[in-house]
GROMACS .gro file of C-alpha atoms in nm:
model
  191
    1MET     CA    1  -2.263   5.709  -4.195
    2SER     CA    2  -2.016   5.421  -4.233
    3THR     CA    3  -1.801   5.396  -4.545
    4VAL     CA    4  -1.678   5.045  -4.466
    5LYS     CA    5  -1.717   4.820  -4.769
    6LYS     CA    6  -1.896   4.493  -4.690
    7VAL     CA    7  -1.700   4.184  -4.786
    8ALA     CA    8  -1.717   3.811  -4.717
    9LYS     CA    9  -1.459   3.535  -4.722
   10ILE     CA   10  -1.527   3.322  -5.031
   11GLY     CA   11  -1.217   3.112  -5.096
   12LEU     CA   12  -0.912   2.940  -4.954
   13SER     CA   13  -0.579   2.847  -5.115
   14ASN     CA   14  -0.201   2.861  -5.109
   15PHE     CA   15  -0.107   2.652  -4.802
   16LYS     CA   16   0.259   2.694  -4.711
   17TYR     CA   17   0.474   2.560  -4.428
   18ALA     CA   18   0.835   2.577  -4.319
   19LYS     CA   19   1.020   2.367  -4.067
   20LEU     CA   20   1.169   2.593  -3.798
   21ASN     CA   21   1.533   2.561  -3.694
   22GLU     CA   22   1.661   2.552  -3.333
   23ASN     CA   23   1.619   2.933  -3.314
   24ASP     CA   24   1.252   2.911  -3.425
   25LEU     CA   25   1.337   3.069  -3.762
   26ILE     CA   26   1.395   2.949  -4.115
   27ASP     CA   27   1.725   2.980  -4.293
   28ALA     CA   28   1.618   3.065  -4.648
   29GLU     CA   29   1.316   3.148  -4.861
   30THR     CA   30   1.353   2.800  -5.018
   31ASP     CA   31   1.259   2.646  -4.679
   32ILE     CA   32   0.900   2.765  -4.735
   33LYS     CA   33   0.717   2.479  -4.911
   34ASP     CA   34   0.380   2.481  -5.091
   35ILE     CA   35   0.128   2.200  -5.065
   36PRO     CA   36  -0.150   2.242  -5.322
   37GLY     CA   37  -0.505   2.124  -5.261
   38LEU     CA   38  -0.612   2.315  -4.948
   39GLN     CA   39  -0.984   2.251  -4.899
   40GLU     CA   40  -1.056   2.379  -4.550
   41ALA     CA   41  -0.892   2.540  -4.250
   42LYS     CA   42  -1.039   2.579  -3.903
   43GLN     CA   43  -0.861   2.777  -3.636
   44THR     CA   44  -0.969   2.737  -3.274
   45VAL     CA   45  -0.847   2.988  -3.018
   46SER     CA   46  -0.919   2.976  -2.645
   47MET     CA   47  -0.885   3.256  -2.395
   48ASP     CA   48  -0.944   3.205  -2.024
   49SER     CA   49  -1.113   3.480  -1.833
   50GLU     CA   50  -1.262   3.510  -1.489
   51THR     CA   51  -1.517   3.754  -1.357
   52VAL     CA   52  -1.424   3.912  -1.025
   53PHE     CA   53  -1.718   4.000  -0.804
   54ALA     CA   54  -1.721   4.295  -0.564
   55ASP     CA   55  -1.977   4.542  -0.430
   56ASP     CA   56  -2.249   4.277  -0.467
   57GLY     CA   57  -2.200   4.225  -0.842
   58PRO     CA   58  -1.961   4.172  -1.132
   59TYR     CA   59  -1.673   4.412  -1.085
   60LEU     CA   60  -1.413   4.334  -1.352
   61VAL     CA   61  -1.291   4.060  -1.583
   62LEU     CA   62  -0.942   3.914  -1.553
   63ASN     CA   63  -0.814   3.780  -1.883
   64SER     CA   64  -0.517   3.546  -1.920
   65GLY     CA   65  -0.471   3.595  -2.296
   66ILE     CA   66  -0.456   3.311  -2.547
   67THR     CA   67  -0.431   2.980  -2.364
   68GLU     CA   68  -0.477   2.740  -2.654
   69LEU     CA   69  -0.442   2.768  -3.032
   70LYS     CA   70  -0.522   2.491  -3.281
   71LEU     CA   71  -0.539   2.468  -3.657
   72GLU     CA   72  -0.714   2.189  -3.845
   73ILE     CA   73  -0.657   2.174  -4.219
   74GLY     CA   74  -0.795   1.951  -4.490
   75LEU     CA   75  -0.576   1.887  -4.792
   76VAL     CA   76  -0.662   1.678  -5.097
   77ASP     CA   77  -0.333   1.493  -5.037
   78ILE     CA   78  -0.014   1.537  -4.837
   79PRO     CA   79   0.258   1.407  -5.071
   80THR     CA   80   0.529   1.184  -4.925
   81GLU     CA   81   0.795   1.448  -4.999
   82HIS     CA   82   0.632   1.687  -4.748
   83LYS     CA   83   0.578   1.442  -4.462
   84PRO     CA   84   0.930   1.464  -4.311
   85GLY     CA   85   0.927   1.846  -4.285
   86LEU     CA   86   0.562   1.881  -4.187
   87LEU     CA   87   0.500   1.570  -3.976
   88GLY     CA   88   0.840   1.420  -3.890
   89VAL     CA   89   0.777   1.102  -4.091
   90LEU     CA   90   1.084   0.899  -4.193
   91VAL     CA   91   1.103   0.818  -4.566
   92GLU     CA   92   1.311   0.508  -4.650
   93ASP     CA   93   1.330   0.338  -4.989
   94GLY     CA   94   1.030   0.536  -5.113
   95MET     CA   95   0.814   0.433  -4.814
   96GLU     CA   96   0.674   0.636  -4.527
   97VAL     CA   97   0.792   0.474  -4.203
   98TYR     CA   98   0.596   0.572  -3.891
   99LYS     CA   99   0.807   0.489  -3.587
  100LYS     CA  100   0.678   0.461  -3.232
  101ASP     CA  101   0.881   0.759  -3.109
  102ILE     CA  102   0.799   0.995  -3.399
  103THR     CA  103   0.827   1.363  -3.306
  104PRO     CA  104   0.678   1.617  -3.545
  105PRO     CA  105   0.898   1.922  -3.604
  106TYR     CA  106   0.796   2.276  -3.516
  107VAL     CA  107   0.665   2.456  -3.823
  108ALA     CA  108   0.526   2.793  -3.924
  109VAL     CA  109   0.230   2.788  -4.165
  110SER     CA  110   0.034   3.029  -4.381
  111PHE     CA  111  -0.250   3.033  -4.631
  112ARG     CA  112  -0.463   3.291  -4.803
  113PHE     CA  113  -0.836   3.349  -4.816
  114LYS     CA  114  -1.017   3.528  -5.095
  115LEU     CA  115  -1.257   3.813  -5.022
  116SER     CA  116  -1.569   3.893  -5.222
  117SER     CA  117  -1.404   4.225  -5.312
  118GLY     CA  118  -1.140   4.038  -5.513
  119ASN     CA  119  -0.866   4.109  -5.256
  120TYR     CA  120  -0.694   3.845  -5.048
  121GLY     CA  121  -0.635   3.805  -4.680
  122TYR     CA  122  -0.341   3.609  -4.540
  123PHE     CA  123  -0.336   3.398  -4.227
  124GLY     CA  124  -0.020   3.276  -4.055
  125MET     CA  125   0.061   3.076  -3.742
  126VAL     CA  126   0.417   3.114  -3.622
  127LYS     CA  127   0.510   2.796  -3.426
  128GLY     CA  128   0.336   2.463  -3.389
  129GLN     CA  129   0.338   2.090  -3.439
  130PHE     CA  130   0.088   1.885  -3.640
  131ASN     CA  131  -0.042   1.545  -3.534
  132LEU     CA  132  -0.034   1.258  -3.781
  133PRO     CA  133  -0.346   1.220  -3.995
  134SER     CA  134  -0.574   0.925  -3.929
  135ALA     CA  135  -0.668   0.714  -4.229
  136ASP     CA  136  -1.032   0.726  -4.340
  137MET     CA  137  -1.069   0.555  -4.675
  138LYS     CA  138  -1.370   0.418  -4.864
  139THR     CA  139  -1.420   0.195  -5.163
  140LYS     CA  140  -1.525   0.357  -5.489
  141GLY     CA  141  -1.899   0.336  -5.541
  142GLU     CA  142  -2.100   0.441  -5.843
  143LYS     CA  143  -1.912   0.768  -5.854
  144ALA     CA  144  -1.567   0.872  -5.737
  145GLU     CA  145  -1.559   1.050  -5.401
  146ALA     CA  146  -1.251   1.242  -5.289
  147GLN     CA  147  -1.097   1.136  -4.959
  148THR     CA  148  -0.885   1.407  -4.801
  149ASP     CA  149  -0.604   1.420  -4.548
  150THR     CA  150  -0.690   1.617  -4.235
  151ILE     CA  151  -0.428   1.717  -3.981
  152GLU     CA  152  -0.458   1.916  -3.661
  153GLY     CA  153  -0.181   2.117  -3.505
  154ASN     CA  154  -0.124   2.281  -3.169
  155PHE     CA  155   0.045   2.618  -3.182
  156VAL     CA  156   0.235   2.829  -2.931
  157ALA     CA  157   0.386   3.177  -2.924
  158ARG     CA  158   0.711   3.276  -3.087
  159ASP     CA  159   0.839   3.606  -2.948
  160ASP     CA  160   0.494   3.661  -2.788
  161VAL     CA  161   0.316   3.631  -3.128
  162MET     CA  162   0.064   3.348  -3.174
  163TYR     CA  163  -0.083   3.422  -3.518
  164ILE     CA  164  -0.102   3.698  -3.778
  165ILE     CA  165  -0.373   3.806  -4.020
  166GLY     CA  166  -0.306   4.054  -4.300
  167ARG     CA  167  -0.544   4.186  -4.564
  168GLU     CA  168  -0.472   4.349  -4.897
  169ASP     CA  169  -0.759   4.591  -4.841
  170HIS     CA  170  -0.564   4.762  -4.561
  171PRO     CA  171  -0.350   5.045  -4.705
  172ASP     CA  172  -0.046   4.962  -4.488
  173PHE     CA  173  -0.041   4.586  -4.564
  174LYS     CA  174   0.273   4.450  -4.731
  175TYR     CA  175   0.277   4.081  -4.825
  176GLU     CA  176   0.655   4.054  -4.788
  177GLU     CA  177   0.638   4.187  -4.431
  178PHE     CA  178   0.359   3.940  -4.348
  179MET     CA  179   0.576   3.649  -4.467
  180ASN     CA  180   0.874   3.789  -4.279
  181LYS     CA  181   0.675   3.796  -3.952
  182VAL     CA  182   0.524   3.448  -3.999
  183TYR     CA  183   0.842   3.268  -4.101
  184GLY     CA  184   1.089   3.460  -3.890
  185GLY     CA  185   1.316   3.679  -4.095
  186VAL     CA  186   1.267   3.546  -4.447
  187SER     CA  187   1.021   3.674  -4.702
  188ALA     CA  188   0.877   3.500  -5.007
  189PRO     CA  189   0.730   3.631  -5.332
  190ARG     CA  190   0.355   3.692  -5.354
  191PRO     CA  191   0.163   3.396  -5.504
   0.00000   0.00000   0.00000
């Protein structure tokens, strides 16, 4: 008989990012920035595999590991102050200037998800770049309707690690170690 407690993911919050330096690390805990207003997060992971046939049938599967990793997030708003570090946007005289040759920086990101048990899980991606958000705005009708910023990022490995998931309901989980692994050598206090 199984003693595993049944839980479901019921919430999402606490989006953080940090711009990585030339060594794919961050320099200080203060480099980890919070952007409030996380509404949704969708991770897409692809793995290529091929079935090898022998002896008149499927014989074995060759797997090439993770070949593509994407993260799409929806935020209520991405404030101007976060656009240089997250998206590579130039800010001049209080204006966001989007140049033709803009190059988003590499970042590490994390967020937490709430479980129906009351515990939290933590999700981190260690190295990627986000694309600029497209604008999708509407006029106000009879009632106000929120219009969110959605960005998608492509992520790669850092020291062979693509992403990390930690859960408070595992007895060995330590939040500080999770943050250390995601952001490369620097921890941050629990939210």
